[in-house]
PDB file of C-alpha atoms in Angstrom:
ATOM      1  CA  ASP A 815       0.000   0.000   0.000  1.00 53.00           C
ATOM      2  CA  THR A 816       1.757   3.133  -1.215  1.00 65.00           C
ATOM      3  CA  LYS A 817       0.732   6.478   0.132  1.00 72.00           C
ATOM      4  CA  THR A 818       1.308   9.735  -1.616  1.00 75.00           C
ATOM      5  CA  ALA A 819       3.532  12.378  -0.090  1.00 72.00           C
ATOM      6  CA  VAL A 820       0.452  14.553   0.465  1.00 75.00           C
ATOM      7  CA  GLU A 821      -1.295  11.752   2.388  1.00 78.00           C
ATOM      8  CA  LEU A 822       1.793  11.137   4.518  1.00 71.00           C
ATOM      9  CA  LEU A 823       2.174  14.845   5.211  1.00 68.00           C
ATOM     10  CA  GLY A 824      -1.486  15.072   6.207  1.00 74.00           C
ATOM     11  CA  GLU A 825      -1.152  12.088   8.553  1.00 74.00           C
ATOM     12  CA  ALA A 826       2.041  13.457  10.088  1.00 67.00           C
ATOM     13  CA  LYS A 827       0.449  16.877  10.635  1.00 68.00           C
ATOM     14  CA  TYR A 828      -2.552  15.198  12.251  1.00 73.00           C
ATOM     15  CA  GLU A 829      -0.316  13.161  14.592  1.00 71.00           C
ATOM     16  CA  ILE A 830       1.749  16.208  15.499  1.00 67.00           C
ATOM     17  CA  MET A 831      -1.295  18.418  16.048  1.00 69.00           C
ATOM     18  CA  ASP A 832      -2.786  15.647  18.184  1.00 74.00           C
ATOM     19  CA  ALA A 833       0.272  15.967  20.453  1.00 74.00           C
ATOM     20  CA  VAL A 834      -0.312  19.696  20.960  1.00 74.00           C
ATOM     21  CA  VAL A 835      -1.801  20.700  24.304  1.00 75.00           C
ATOM     22  CA  GLU A 836      -3.656  24.003  24.085  1.00 75.00           C
ATOM     23  CA  GLN A 837      -4.199  26.101  27.196  1.00 71.00           C
ATOM     24  CA  ASP A 838      -5.314  29.699  27.637  1.00 71.00           C
ATOM     25  CA  GLY A 839      -3.520  31.530  24.834  1.00 65.00           C
ATOM     26  CA  TYR A 840      -0.689  29.085  24.235  1.00 67.00           C
ATOM     27  CA  ALA A 841       0.128  25.706  22.754  1.00 67.00           C
ATOM     28  CA  PHE A 842       2.479  23.090  24.181  1.00 71.00           C
ATOM     29  CA  ILE A 843       4.115  20.349  22.135  1.00 68.00           C
ATOM     30  CA  ALA A 844       6.763  17.936  23.392  1.00 64.00           C
ATOM     31  CA  ILE A 845       9.309  16.952  20.765  1.00 59.00           C
ATOM     32  CA  GLY A 846      11.279  14.227  22.411  1.00 54.00           C
ATOM     33  CA  ARG A 847      13.124  11.072  21.604  1.00 53.00           C
ATOM     34  CA  PRO A 848      11.674   8.935  18.788  1.00 55.00           C
ATOM     35  CA  GLU A 849      10.003   5.748  19.947  1.00 56.00           C
ATOM     36  CA  THR A 850      11.078   3.756  16.893  1.00 60.00           C
ATOM     37  CA  ALA A 851      14.298   3.361  14.960  1.00 63.00           C
ATOM     38  CA  GLY A 852      14.996   5.191  11.749  1.00 64.00           C
ATOM     39  CA  CYS A 853      15.665   8.615  10.333  1.00 67.00           C
ATOM     40  CA  TYR A 854      13.543  11.440  11.669  1.00 66.00           C
ATOM     41  CA  CYS A 855      14.594  14.045   9.105  1.00 70.00           C
ATOM     42  CA  LYS A 856      11.104  14.229   7.573  1.00 71.00           C
ATOM     43  CA  ILE A 857       9.433  14.376  10.975  1.00 70.00           C
ATOM     44  CA  ASN A 858      11.774  17.191  11.992  1.00 73.00           C
ATOM     45  CA  SER A 859      10.812  19.066   8.819  1.00 75.00           C
ATOM     46  CA  TYR A 860       7.137  18.580   9.686  1.00 71.00           C
ATOM     47  CA  LEU A 861       7.816  19.758  13.230  1.00 75.00           C
ATOM     48  CA  LYS A 862       9.365  22.967  11.905  1.00 78.00           C
ATOM     49  CA  GLU A 863       6.286  23.491   9.742  1.00 77.00           C
ATOM     50  CA  VAL A 864       3.894  22.834  12.637  1.00 75.00           C
ATOM     51  CA  ILE A 865       5.863  25.146  14.926  1.00 77.00           C
ATOM     52  CA  THR A 866       5.582  27.855  12.281  1.00 78.00           C
ATOM     53  CA  MET A 867       1.816  27.250  12.020  1.00 75.00           C
ATOM     54  CA  LEU A 868       1.414  27.452  15.789  1.00 75.00           C
ATOM     55  CA  SER A 869       3.534  30.569  16.103  1.00 78.00           C
ATOM     56  CA  ASP A 870       1.133  32.343  13.751  1.00 77.00           C
ATOM     57  CA  LYS A 871      -1.806  31.468  16.038  1.00 73.00           C
ATOM     58  CA  PHE A 872      -0.347  32.160  19.481  1.00 75.00           C
ATOM     59  CA  ASP A 873       1.692  34.878  21.151  1.00 76.00           C
ATOM     60  CA  TYR A 874       3.967  32.204  22.637  1.00 74.00           C
ATOM     61  CA  VAL A 875       4.699  28.637  21.600  1.00 74.00           C
ATOM     62  CA  VAL A 876       6.523  26.578  24.215  1.00 76.00           C
ATOM     63  CA  ILE A 877       8.674  23.800  22.771  1.00 76.00           C
ATOM     64  CA  ASP A 878       9.858  21.165  25.225  1.00 75.00           C
ATOM     65  CA  GLY A 879      12.760  19.405  23.525  1.00 73.00           C
ATOM     66  CA  GLU A 880      14.516  16.334  24.842  1.00 72.00           C
ATOM     67  CA  ALA A 881      17.556  16.783  27.039  1.00 73.00           C
ATOM     68  CA  GLY A 882      20.796  17.531  25.241  1.00 72.00           C
ATOM     69  CA  ILE A 883      21.583  19.336  22.027  1.00 73.00           C
ATOM     70  CA  GLU A 884      19.683  17.062  19.626  1.00 71.00           C
ATOM     71  CA  GLN A 885      16.849  19.460  18.791  1.00 70.00           C
ATOM     72  CA  ILE A 886      19.326  22.289  18.242  1.00 77.00           C
ATOM     73  CA  ASN A 887      21.547  20.130  16.013  1.00 73.00           C
ATOM     74  CA  ARG A 888      18.511  18.922  14.068  1.00 72.00           C
ATOM     75  CA  ARG A 889      17.580  22.567  13.502  1.00 76.00           C
ATOM     76  CA  VAL A 890      13.998  21.975  14.576  1.00 74.00           C
ATOM     77  CA  MET A 891      14.157  25.328  16.349  1.00 75.00           C
ATOM     78  CA  GLU A 892      15.929  27.665  13.944  1.00 78.00           C
ATOM     79  CA  LYS A 893      14.409  30.887  15.256  1.00 83.00           C
ATOM     80  CA  VAL A 894      13.016  31.555  18.722  1.00 86.00           C
ATOM     81  CA  THR A 895      12.596  34.649  20.821  1.00 89.00           C
ATOM     82  CA  HIS A 896      13.459  33.079  24.168  1.00 92.00           C
ATOM     83  CA  LEU A 897      15.633  30.007  24.659  1.00 92.00           C
ATOM     84  CA  LEU A 898      15.149  28.612  28.172  1.00 93.00           C
ATOM     85  CA  LEU A 899      17.614  25.899  29.137  1.00 95.00           C
ATOM     86  CA  VAL A 900      16.765  23.660  32.084  1.00 95.00           C
ATOM     87  CA  THR A 901      19.365  21.754  34.080  1.00 96.00           C
ATOM     88  CA  ASP A 902      19.821  20.059  37.385  1.00 96.00           C
ATOM     89  CA  ALA A 903      22.816  20.839  39.590  1.00 97.00           C
ATOM     90  CA  SER A 904      25.048  18.123  38.144  1.00 97.00           C
ATOM     91  CA  LYS A 905      28.340  19.081  36.525  1.00 97.00           C
ATOM     92  CA  LYS A 906      27.280  17.248  33.360  1.00 96.00           C
ATOM     93  CA  GLY A 907      23.980  19.139  33.221  1.00 96.00           C
ATOM     94  CA  CYS A 908      25.758  22.474  33.638  1.00 97.00           C
ATOM     95  CA  GLN A 909      28.231  21.538  30.899  1.00 96.00           C
ATOM     96  CA  VAL A 910      25.378  20.533  28.585  1.00 94.00           C
ATOM     97  CA  VAL A 911      23.612  23.915  28.900  1.00 96.00           C
ATOM     98  CA  GLN A 912      26.904  25.653  28.104  1.00 97.00           C
ATOM     99  CA  THR A 913      27.343  23.409  25.043  1.00 94.00           C
ATOM    100  CA  ILE A 914      23.758  24.088  23.963  1.00 93.00           C
ATOM    101  CA  LYS A 915      24.454  27.822  24.144  1.00 95.00           C
ATOM    102  CA  LYS A 916      27.574  27.454  21.979  1.00 95.00           C
ATOM    103  CA  VAL A 917      25.696  25.413  19.373  1.00 92.00           C
ATOM    104  CA  ALA A 918      22.649  27.707  19.538  1.00 92.00           C
ATOM    105  CA  ASP A 919      24.895  30.729  18.982  1.00 94.00           C
ATOM    106  CA  GLU A 920      25.824  29.180  15.623  1.00 92.00           C
ATOM    107  CA  LEU A 921      22.545  27.551  14.567  1.00 90.00           C
ATOM    108  CA  VAL A 922      19.625  29.362  16.214  1.00 88.00           C
ATOM    109  CA  MET A 923      18.456  32.936  15.980  1.00 90.00           C
ATOM    110  CA  TYR A 924      17.272  33.970  19.443  1.00 92.00           C
ATOM    111  CA  ASP A 925      16.699  37.192  21.336  1.00 94.00           C
ATOM    112  CA  ARG A 926      17.337  35.966  24.898  1.00 96.00           C
ATOM    113  CA  ILE A 927      18.785  32.865  26.513  1.00 96.00           C
ATOM    114  CA  GLY A 928      18.878  31.786  30.131  1.00 97.00           C
ATOM    115  CA  VAL A 929      18.978  28.847  32.528  1.00 98.00           C
ATOM    116  CA  ILE A 930      16.440  27.431  34.939  1.00 98.00           C
ATOM    117  CA  ALA A 931      18.075  25.298  37.636  1.00 98.00           C
ATOM    118  CA  ASN A 932      15.565  22.545  38.411  1.00 95.00           C
ATOM    119  CA  ARG A 933      15.209  20.025  41.253  1.00 94.00           C
ATOM    120  CA  ILE A 934      17.888  21.714  43.305  1.00 97.00           C
ATOM    121  CA  PRO A 935      18.112  20.319  46.864  1.00 94.00           C
ATOM    122  CA  ASP A 936      18.987  23.676  48.465  1.00 94.00           C
ATOM    123  CA  MET A 937      20.381  27.115  47.644  1.00 95.00           C
ATOM    124  CA  GLU A 938      23.888  26.165  48.808  1.00 96.00           C
ATOM    125  CA  VAL A 939      24.022  23.593  46.006  1.00 96.00           C
ATOM    126  CA  ALA A 940      22.759  26.209  43.533  1.00 96.00           C
ATOM    127  CA  LYS A 941      25.671  28.492  44.461  1.00 96.00           C
ATOM    128  CA  LEU A 942      28.120  25.760  43.427  1.00 97.00           C
ATOM    129  CA  MET A 943      26.725  25.462  39.891  1.00 97.00           C
ATOM    130  CA  ASP A 944      28.938  26.635  37.023  1.00 98.00           C
ATOM    131  CA  ILE A 945      26.836  27.686  34.031  1.00 98.00           C
ATOM    132  CA  GLY A 946      29.473  29.933  32.499  1.00 97.00           C
ATOM    133  CA  ASP A 947      28.205  33.237  31.150  1.00 97.00           C
ATOM    134  CA  LEU A 948      24.587  32.090  30.985  1.00 98.00           C
ATOM    135  CA  GLU A 949      22.042  34.035  33.030  1.00 97.00           C
ATOM    136  CA  LEU A 950      20.494  32.061  35.897  1.00 98.00           C
ATOM    137  CA  LEU A 951      16.802  32.929  35.624  1.00 98.00           C
ATOM    138  CA  SER A 952      15.425  30.862  38.471  1.00 98.00           C
ATOM    139  CA  VAL A 953      16.353  28.161  40.953  1.00 98.00           C
ATOM    140  CA  ILE A 954      13.549  25.673  41.472  1.00 96.00           C
ATOM    141  CA  GLN A 955      14.104  23.566  44.537  1.00 95.00           C
ATOM    142  CA  SER A 956      12.998  19.950  44.781  1.00 93.00           C
ATOM    143  CA  ASP A 957       9.248  19.748  45.342  1.00 90.00           C
ATOM    144  CA  SER A 958       7.516  16.762  46.918  1.00 87.00           C
ATOM    145  CA  LYS A 959       4.125  17.954  45.567  1.00 84.00           C
ATOM    146  CA  LEU A 960       5.495  17.866  42.026  1.00 88.00           C
ATOM    147  CA  ALA A 961       7.102  14.463  42.610  1.00 89.00           C
ATOM    148  CA  GLN A 962       3.792  13.095  43.890  1.00 90.00           C
ATOM    149  CA  ALA A 963       1.855  14.564  40.954  1.00 89.00           C
ATOM    150  CA  ASP A 964       4.435  13.111  38.558  1.00 90.00           C
ATOM    151  CA  VAL A 965       4.147   9.627  40.081  1.00 95.00           C
ATOM    152  CA  LEU A 966       0.349   9.836  39.758  1.00 95.00           C
ATOM    153  CA  GLY A 967       0.590  11.037  36.149  1.00 91.00           C
ATOM    154  CA  GLU A 968      -1.138  14.318  36.927  1.00 89.00           C
ATOM    155  CA  ASN A 969      -0.843  17.310  34.631  1.00 82.00           C
ATOM    156  CA  VAL A 970       1.709  19.916  35.707  1.00 81.00           C
ATOM    157  CA  PHE A 971      -0.740  22.606  34.567  1.00 80.00           C
ATOM    158  CA  ASN A 972      -3.076  21.579  37.405  1.00 85.00           C
ATOM    159  CA  LEU A 973      -0.580  22.359  40.178  1.00 88.00           C
ATOM    160  CA  PRO A 974      -1.566  25.196  42.529  1.00 88.00           C
ATOM    161  CA  ASP A 975      -0.082  28.669  42.005  1.00 90.00           C
ATOM    162  CA  ASP A 976       1.924  28.345  45.223  1.00 90.00           C
ATOM    163  CA  ALA A 977       3.664  25.140  44.084  1.00 91.00           C
ATOM    164  CA  ILE A 978       7.441  25.543  44.097  1.00 93.00           C
ATOM    165  CA  ILE A 979       7.728  24.752  40.396  1.00 92.00           C
ATOM    166  CA  VAL A 980       4.963  27.191  39.414  1.00 92.00           C
ATOM    167  CA  GLU A 981       6.541  30.014  41.429  1.00 95.00           C
ATOM    168  CA  GLY A 982       9.974  29.176  39.995  1.00 95.00           C
ATOM    169  CA  ALA A 983       8.685  29.085  36.430  1.00 93.00           C
ATOM    170  CA  LYS A 984       6.950  32.450  36.903  1.00 95.00           C
ATOM    171  CA  LYS A 985      10.168  33.934  38.287  1.00 97.00           C
ATOM    172  CA  ALA A 986      12.082  32.690  35.233  1.00 97.00           C
ATOM    173  CA  LEU A 987       9.473  34.172  32.883  1.00 94.00           C
ATOM    174  CA  VAL A 988       9.611  37.517  34.707  1.00 96.00           C
ATOM    175  CA  ASN A 989      13.421  37.531  34.597  1.00 97.00           C
ATOM    176  CA  MET A 990      13.301  36.684  30.897  1.00 95.00           C
ATOM    177  CA  GLY A 991      10.942  39.605  30.263  1.00 92.00           C
ATOM    178  CA  ILE A 992       8.037  37.418  29.171  1.00 90.00           C
ATOM    179  CA  LEU A 993       5.729  38.243  32.109  1.00 90.00           C
TER     180      LEU A 993
END
């Protein structure tokens, strides 16, 4: 059974749009690791197209890429206004965000870039982090409410406004000039 390119494109767009979560005034799409083997060049091209479509419909489009530099190297995100990098306190994580910045400086057009330190046990640990010349936008300490919600498969968007992660995310958005 051979499908035409138009049929495949339509199916891919449907699958991608099905993965989009729409909330008040924004869309959220996770573009993570493929679940099957093979080349994802075409899918990445479709993702770029879908991201462009979404950016025409919303003031902000949040793209949650998998950890590491893969989405930058694949050029799925060629132009963004704000590039938020999330890391834990590990040396490897801090090195990865610095590498992402170097690669993004070459491959991505962006207005602002910054780091959110996530799942940090305490502020003393945060002070030890080396993120180079990147701006630290927010330190989000470990949160048992978030861990419990995650174990139960609950939606992060349903957390209360006073949840540590919600307050930390808002602080990062304020520091980035988004809110």
